[in-house]
mmCIF file of C-alpha atoms in Angstrom:
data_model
loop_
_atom_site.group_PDB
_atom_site.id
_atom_site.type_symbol
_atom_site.label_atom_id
_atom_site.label_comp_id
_atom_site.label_asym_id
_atom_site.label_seq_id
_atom_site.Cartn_x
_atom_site.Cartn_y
_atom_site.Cartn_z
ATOM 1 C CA UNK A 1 -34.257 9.012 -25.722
ATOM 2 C CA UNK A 2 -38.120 9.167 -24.504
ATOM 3 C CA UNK A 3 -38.881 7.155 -21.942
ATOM 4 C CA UNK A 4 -42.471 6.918 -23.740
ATOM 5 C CA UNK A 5 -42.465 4.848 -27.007
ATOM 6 C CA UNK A 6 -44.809 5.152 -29.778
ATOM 7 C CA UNK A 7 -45.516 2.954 -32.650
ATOM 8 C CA UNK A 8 -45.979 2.898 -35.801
ATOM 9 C CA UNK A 9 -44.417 6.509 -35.765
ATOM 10 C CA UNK A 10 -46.642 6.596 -39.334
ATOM 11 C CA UNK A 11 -49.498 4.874 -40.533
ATOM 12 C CA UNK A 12 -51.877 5.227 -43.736
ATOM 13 C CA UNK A 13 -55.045 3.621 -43.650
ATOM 14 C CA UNK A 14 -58.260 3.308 -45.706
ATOM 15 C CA UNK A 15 -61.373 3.764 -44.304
ATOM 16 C CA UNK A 16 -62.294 0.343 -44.290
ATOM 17 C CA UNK A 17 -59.215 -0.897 -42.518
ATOM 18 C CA UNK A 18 -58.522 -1.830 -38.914
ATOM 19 C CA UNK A 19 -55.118 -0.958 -37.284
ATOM 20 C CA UNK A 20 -54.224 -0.219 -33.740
ATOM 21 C CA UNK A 21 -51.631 1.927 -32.017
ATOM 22 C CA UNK A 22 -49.484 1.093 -29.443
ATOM 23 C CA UNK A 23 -47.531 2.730 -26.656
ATOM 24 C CA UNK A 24 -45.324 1.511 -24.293
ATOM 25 C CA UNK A 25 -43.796 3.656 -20.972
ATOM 26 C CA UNK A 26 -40.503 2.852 -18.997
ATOM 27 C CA UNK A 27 -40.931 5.553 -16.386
ATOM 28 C CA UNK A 28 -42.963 3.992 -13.731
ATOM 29 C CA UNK A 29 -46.187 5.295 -14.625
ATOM 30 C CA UNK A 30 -49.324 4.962 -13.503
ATOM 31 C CA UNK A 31 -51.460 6.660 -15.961
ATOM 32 C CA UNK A 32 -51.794 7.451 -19.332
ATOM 33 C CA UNK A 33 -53.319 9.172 -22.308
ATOM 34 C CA UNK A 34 -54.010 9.570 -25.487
ATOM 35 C CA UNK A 35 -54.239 12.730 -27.224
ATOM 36 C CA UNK A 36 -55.031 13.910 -30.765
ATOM 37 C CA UNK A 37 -53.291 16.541 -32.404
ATOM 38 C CA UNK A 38 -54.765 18.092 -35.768
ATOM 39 C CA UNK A 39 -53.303 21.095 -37.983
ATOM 40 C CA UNK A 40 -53.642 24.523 -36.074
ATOM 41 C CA UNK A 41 -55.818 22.992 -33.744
ATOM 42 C CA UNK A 42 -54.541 22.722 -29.446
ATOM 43 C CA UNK A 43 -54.208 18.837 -28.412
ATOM 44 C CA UNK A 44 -57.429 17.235 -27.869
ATOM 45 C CA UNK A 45 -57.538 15.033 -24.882
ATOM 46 C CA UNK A 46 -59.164 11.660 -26.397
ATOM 47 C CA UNK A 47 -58.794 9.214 -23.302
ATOM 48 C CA UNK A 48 -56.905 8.788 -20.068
ATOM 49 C CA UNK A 49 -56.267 6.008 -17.905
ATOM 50 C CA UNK A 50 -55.450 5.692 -14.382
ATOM 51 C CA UNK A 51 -54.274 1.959 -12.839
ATOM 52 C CA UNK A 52 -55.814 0.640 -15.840
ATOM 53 C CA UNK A 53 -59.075 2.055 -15.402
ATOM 54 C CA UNK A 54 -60.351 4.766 -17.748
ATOM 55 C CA UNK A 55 -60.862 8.004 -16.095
ATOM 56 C CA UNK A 56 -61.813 10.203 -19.072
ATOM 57 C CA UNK A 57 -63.727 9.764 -22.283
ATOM 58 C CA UNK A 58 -63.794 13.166 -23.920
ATOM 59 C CA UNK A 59 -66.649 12.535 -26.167
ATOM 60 C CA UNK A 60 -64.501 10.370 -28.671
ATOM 61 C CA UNK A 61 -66.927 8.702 -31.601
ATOM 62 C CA UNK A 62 -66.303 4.722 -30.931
ATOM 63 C CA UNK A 63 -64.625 3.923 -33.956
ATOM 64 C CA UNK A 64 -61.592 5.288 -31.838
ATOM 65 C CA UNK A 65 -61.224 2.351 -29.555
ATOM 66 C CA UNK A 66 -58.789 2.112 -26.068
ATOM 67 C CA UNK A 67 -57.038 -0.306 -24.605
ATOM 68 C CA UNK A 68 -54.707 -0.589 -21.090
ATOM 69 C CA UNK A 69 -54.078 -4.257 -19.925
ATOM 70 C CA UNK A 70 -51.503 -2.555 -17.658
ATOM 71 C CA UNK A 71 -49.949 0.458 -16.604
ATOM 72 C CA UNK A 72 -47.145 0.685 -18.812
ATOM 73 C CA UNK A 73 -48.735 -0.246 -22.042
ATOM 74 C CA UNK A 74 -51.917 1.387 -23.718
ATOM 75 C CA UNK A 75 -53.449 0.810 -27.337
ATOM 76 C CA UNK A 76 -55.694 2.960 -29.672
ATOM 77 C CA UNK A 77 -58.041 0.269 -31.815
ATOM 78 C CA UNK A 78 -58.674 2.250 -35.276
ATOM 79 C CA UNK A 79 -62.152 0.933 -37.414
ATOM 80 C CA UNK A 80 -63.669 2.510 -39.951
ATOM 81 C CA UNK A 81 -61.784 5.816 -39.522
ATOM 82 C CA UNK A 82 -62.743 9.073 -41.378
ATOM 83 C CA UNK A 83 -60.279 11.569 -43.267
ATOM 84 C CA UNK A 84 -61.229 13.975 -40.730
ATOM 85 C CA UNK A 85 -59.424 11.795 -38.335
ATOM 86 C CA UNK A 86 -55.522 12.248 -40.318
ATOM 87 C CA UNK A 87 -53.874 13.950 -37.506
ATOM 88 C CA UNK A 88 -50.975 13.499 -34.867
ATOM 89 C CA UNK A 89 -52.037 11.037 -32.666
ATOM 90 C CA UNK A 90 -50.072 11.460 -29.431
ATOM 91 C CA UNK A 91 -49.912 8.948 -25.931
ATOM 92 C CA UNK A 92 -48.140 10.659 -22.421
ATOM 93 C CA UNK A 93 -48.054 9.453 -19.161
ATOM 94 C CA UNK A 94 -47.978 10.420 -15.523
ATOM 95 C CA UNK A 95 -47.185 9.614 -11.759
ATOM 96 C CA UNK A 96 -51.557 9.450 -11.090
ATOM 97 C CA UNK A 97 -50.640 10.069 -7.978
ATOM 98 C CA UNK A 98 -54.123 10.411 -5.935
ATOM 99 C CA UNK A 99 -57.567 11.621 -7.282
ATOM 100 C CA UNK A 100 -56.290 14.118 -9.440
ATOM 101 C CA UNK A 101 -53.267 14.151 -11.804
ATOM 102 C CA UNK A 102 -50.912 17.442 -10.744
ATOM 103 C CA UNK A 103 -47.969 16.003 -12.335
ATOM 104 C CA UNK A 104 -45.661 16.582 -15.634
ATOM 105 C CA UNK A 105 -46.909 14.855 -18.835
ATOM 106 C CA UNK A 106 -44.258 13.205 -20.764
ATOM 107 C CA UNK A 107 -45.077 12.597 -24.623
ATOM 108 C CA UNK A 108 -44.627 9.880 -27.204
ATOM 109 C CA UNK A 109 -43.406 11.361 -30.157
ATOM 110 C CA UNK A 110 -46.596 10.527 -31.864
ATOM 111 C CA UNK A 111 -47.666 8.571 -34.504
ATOM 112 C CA UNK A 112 -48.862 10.249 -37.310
ATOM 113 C CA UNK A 113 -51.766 8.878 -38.999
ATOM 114 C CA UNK A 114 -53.333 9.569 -42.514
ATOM 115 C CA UNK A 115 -56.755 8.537 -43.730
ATOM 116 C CA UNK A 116 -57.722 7.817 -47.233
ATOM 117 C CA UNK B 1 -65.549 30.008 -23.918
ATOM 118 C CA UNK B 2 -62.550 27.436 -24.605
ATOM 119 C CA UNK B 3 -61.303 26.353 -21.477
ATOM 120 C CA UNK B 4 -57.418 27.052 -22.274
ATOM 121 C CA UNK B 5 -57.292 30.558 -24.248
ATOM 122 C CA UNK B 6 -53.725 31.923 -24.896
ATOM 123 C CA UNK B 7 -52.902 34.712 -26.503
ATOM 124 C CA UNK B 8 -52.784 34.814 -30.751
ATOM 125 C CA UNK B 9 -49.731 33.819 -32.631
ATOM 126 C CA UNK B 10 -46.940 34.474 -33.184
ATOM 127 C CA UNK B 11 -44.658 36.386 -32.248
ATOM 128 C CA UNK B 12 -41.765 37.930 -34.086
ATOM 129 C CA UNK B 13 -38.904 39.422 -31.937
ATOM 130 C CA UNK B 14 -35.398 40.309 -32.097
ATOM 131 C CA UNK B 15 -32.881 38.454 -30.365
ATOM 132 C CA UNK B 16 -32.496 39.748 -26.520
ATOM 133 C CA UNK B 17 -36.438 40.963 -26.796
ATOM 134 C CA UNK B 18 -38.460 40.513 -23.659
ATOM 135 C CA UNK B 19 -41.856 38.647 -24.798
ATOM 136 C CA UNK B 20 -44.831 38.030 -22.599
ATOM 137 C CA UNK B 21 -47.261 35.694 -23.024
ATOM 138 C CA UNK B 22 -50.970 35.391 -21.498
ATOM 139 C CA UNK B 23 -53.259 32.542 -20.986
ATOM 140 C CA UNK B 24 -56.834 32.242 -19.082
ATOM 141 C CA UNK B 25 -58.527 29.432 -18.340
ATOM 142 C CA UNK B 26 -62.550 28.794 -17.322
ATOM 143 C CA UNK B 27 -62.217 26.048 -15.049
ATOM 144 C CA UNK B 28 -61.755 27.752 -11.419
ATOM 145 C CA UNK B 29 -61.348 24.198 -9.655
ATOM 146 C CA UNK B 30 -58.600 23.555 -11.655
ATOM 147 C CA UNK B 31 -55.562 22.656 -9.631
ATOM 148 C CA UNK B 32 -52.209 22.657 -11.353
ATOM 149 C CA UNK B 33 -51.169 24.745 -13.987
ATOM 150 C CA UNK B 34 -47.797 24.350 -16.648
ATOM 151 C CA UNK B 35 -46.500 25.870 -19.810
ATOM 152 C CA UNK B 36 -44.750 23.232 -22.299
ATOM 153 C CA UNK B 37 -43.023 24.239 -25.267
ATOM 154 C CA UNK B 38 -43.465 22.198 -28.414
ATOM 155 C CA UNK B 39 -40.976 22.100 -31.074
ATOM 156 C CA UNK B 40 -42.036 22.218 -34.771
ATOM 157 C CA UNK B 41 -42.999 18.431 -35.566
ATOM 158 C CA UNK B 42 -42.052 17.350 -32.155
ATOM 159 C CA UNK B 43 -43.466 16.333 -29.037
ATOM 160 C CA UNK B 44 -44.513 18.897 -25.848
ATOM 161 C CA UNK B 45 -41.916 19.083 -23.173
ATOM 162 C CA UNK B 46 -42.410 20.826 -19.994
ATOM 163 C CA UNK B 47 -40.920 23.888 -19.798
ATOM 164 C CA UNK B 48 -42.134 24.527 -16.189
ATOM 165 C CA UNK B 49 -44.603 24.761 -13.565
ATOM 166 C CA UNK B 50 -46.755 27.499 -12.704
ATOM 167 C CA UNK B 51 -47.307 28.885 -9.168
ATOM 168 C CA UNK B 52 -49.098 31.117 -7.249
ATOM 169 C CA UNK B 53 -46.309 32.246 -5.384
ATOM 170 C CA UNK B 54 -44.949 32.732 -8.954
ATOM 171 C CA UNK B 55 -41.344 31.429 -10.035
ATOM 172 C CA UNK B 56 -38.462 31.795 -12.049
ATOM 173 C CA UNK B 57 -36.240 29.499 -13.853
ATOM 174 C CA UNK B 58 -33.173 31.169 -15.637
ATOM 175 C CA UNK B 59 -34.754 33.580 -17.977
ATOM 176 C CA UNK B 60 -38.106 32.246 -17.798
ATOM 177 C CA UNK B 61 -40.662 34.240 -15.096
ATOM 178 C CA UNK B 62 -44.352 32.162 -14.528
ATOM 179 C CA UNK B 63 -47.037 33.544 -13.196
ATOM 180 C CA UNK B 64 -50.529 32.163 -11.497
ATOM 181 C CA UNK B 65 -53.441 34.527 -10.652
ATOM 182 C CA UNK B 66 -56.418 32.242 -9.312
ATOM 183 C CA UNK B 67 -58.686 35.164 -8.680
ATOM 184 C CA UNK B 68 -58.464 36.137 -12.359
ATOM 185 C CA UNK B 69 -57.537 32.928 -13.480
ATOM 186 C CA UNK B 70 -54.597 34.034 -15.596
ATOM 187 C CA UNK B 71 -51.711 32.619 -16.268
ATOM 188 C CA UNK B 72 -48.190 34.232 -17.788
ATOM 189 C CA UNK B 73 -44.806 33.483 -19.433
ATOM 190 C CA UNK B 74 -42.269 35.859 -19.686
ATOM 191 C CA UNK B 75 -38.816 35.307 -21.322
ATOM 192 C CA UNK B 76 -36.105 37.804 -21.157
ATOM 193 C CA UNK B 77 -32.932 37.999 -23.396
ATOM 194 C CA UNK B 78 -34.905 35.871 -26.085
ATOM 195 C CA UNK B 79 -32.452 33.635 -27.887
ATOM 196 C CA UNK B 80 -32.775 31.772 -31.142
ATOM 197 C CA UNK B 81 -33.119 28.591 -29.620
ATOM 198 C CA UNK B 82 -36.520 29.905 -28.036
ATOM 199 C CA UNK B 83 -38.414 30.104 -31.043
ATOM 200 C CA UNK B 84 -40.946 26.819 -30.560
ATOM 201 C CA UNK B 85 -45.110 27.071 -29.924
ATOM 202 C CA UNK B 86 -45.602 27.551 -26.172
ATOM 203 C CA UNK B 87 -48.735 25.916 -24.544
ATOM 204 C CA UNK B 88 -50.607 27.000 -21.506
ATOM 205 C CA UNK B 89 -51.558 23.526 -19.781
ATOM 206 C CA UNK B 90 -54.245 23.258 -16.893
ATOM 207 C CA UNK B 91 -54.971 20.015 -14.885
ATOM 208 C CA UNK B 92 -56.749 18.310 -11.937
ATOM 209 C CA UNK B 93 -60.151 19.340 -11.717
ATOM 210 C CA UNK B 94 -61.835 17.615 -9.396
ATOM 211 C CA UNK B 95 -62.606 13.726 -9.929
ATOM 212 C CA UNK B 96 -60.242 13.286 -13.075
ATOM 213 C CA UNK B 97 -57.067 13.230 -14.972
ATOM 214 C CA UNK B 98 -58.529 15.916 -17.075
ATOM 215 C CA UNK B 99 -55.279 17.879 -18.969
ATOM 216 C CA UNK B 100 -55.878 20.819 -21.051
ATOM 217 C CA UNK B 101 -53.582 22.530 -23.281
ATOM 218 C CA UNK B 102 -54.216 25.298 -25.017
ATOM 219 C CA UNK B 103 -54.118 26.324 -28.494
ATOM 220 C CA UNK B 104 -50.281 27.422 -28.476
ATOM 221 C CA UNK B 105 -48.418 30.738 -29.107
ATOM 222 C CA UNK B 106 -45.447 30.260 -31.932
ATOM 223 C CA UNK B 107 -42.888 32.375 -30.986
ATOM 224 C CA UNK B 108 -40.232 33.596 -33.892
ATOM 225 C CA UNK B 109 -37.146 34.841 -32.325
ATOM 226 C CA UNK B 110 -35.033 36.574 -34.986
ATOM 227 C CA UNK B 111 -31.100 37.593 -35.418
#
């Protein structure tokens, strides 16, 4: 059983819609990420957050939306999506030990999200 | 230049093949370096850690070279069970949580 818990595991969506996705970690973490994972394409690193402050914004359009209220829990806000956007959409965490992470990512098993 | 590049996919072997995999990355400040294996419509798991000193877990052998910033995988006596998409991962440049993975290398291991 992961110790990093995704939901919805699936979502569809029209363009127009607003959902958000949610991930929860019971390892003791202190940060975590969001990653997005297309067909034939490596992970993308979307967002990562460190004691509840964001650390990384890889250039992500803003109608993909984060949100940590603590270290164990982290949301992705959806508005106004694209079909581009249909991909794997996966959260991790880490220790965040110190300035820079050096530790083992463990993975959500992702929630898998389709645009109309 | 991506900043993870591993080498093209995949791989077909026979069962108890020796198969190598290579990975470079741009980012010389980089600090910690991993390959994870990712099953087909599954989530990455670490496989293991990546040192300089180099190190070995069962029939897995990881290699670092900083000064060429290259990394390597190398499993002996491949098994069925081994066939998965391998990523090279690279972390911790300075000031961030910054995690790379590359593209992947699929891996068919074949009776």
């Amino acid at each position: 059983e992961t110790g990093v818990t995704q939901t919805p595991r699936h979502l569809v969506m029209g363009m127009t819609n607003k959902k958000s996705l949610k991930c929860e970690q019971h390892l003791g973490h202190n940060a975590m990420y969001w990653y997005k994972q297309s067909a034939k394409k490596p992970l993308e690193l979307m967002f990562v957050y460190n004691f509840k402050e964001q650390t990384e914004n890889n250039s992500v359009p803003s109608r993909f939306s984060p949100e940590c209220p603590n270290s164990s829990h982290l949301f992705l806000h959806l508005h106004t999506l694209q079909p581009e956007d249909s991909a794997l959409y996966l959260c991790a965490s880490s220790l965040g030990r110190g300035v820079t992470n050096t530790g083992e990512l463990f993975f959500g098993e992702g929630s898998r999200l389709t645009v109309l | 230049r991506k900043e993870v590049e591993q080498d093209p996919g995949p791989f077909n072997v026979p069962e108890g093949a020796t198969v190598a995999f290579n990975c470079t990355y741009s980012n010389s400040a980089s600090q910690s370096f991993f390959w994870y294996r990712q099953d087909c419509r599954k989530e990455p798991k670490l496989l293991m850690s990546v040192y300089s000193s180099g190190n070995e877990d069962g029939r897995f052998t990881a290699q670092l070279n900083r000064a060429s910033q290259y990394i390597s995988l190398l499993i002996r006596d491949s098994k069925l069970s081994d066939s998965a998409t391998y990523l090279c991962v690279v972390s911790g440049n300075t000031g961030g949580f910054k995690t790379i993975f590359g593209a992947g290398t699929r891996l068919f291991v074949k009776a």
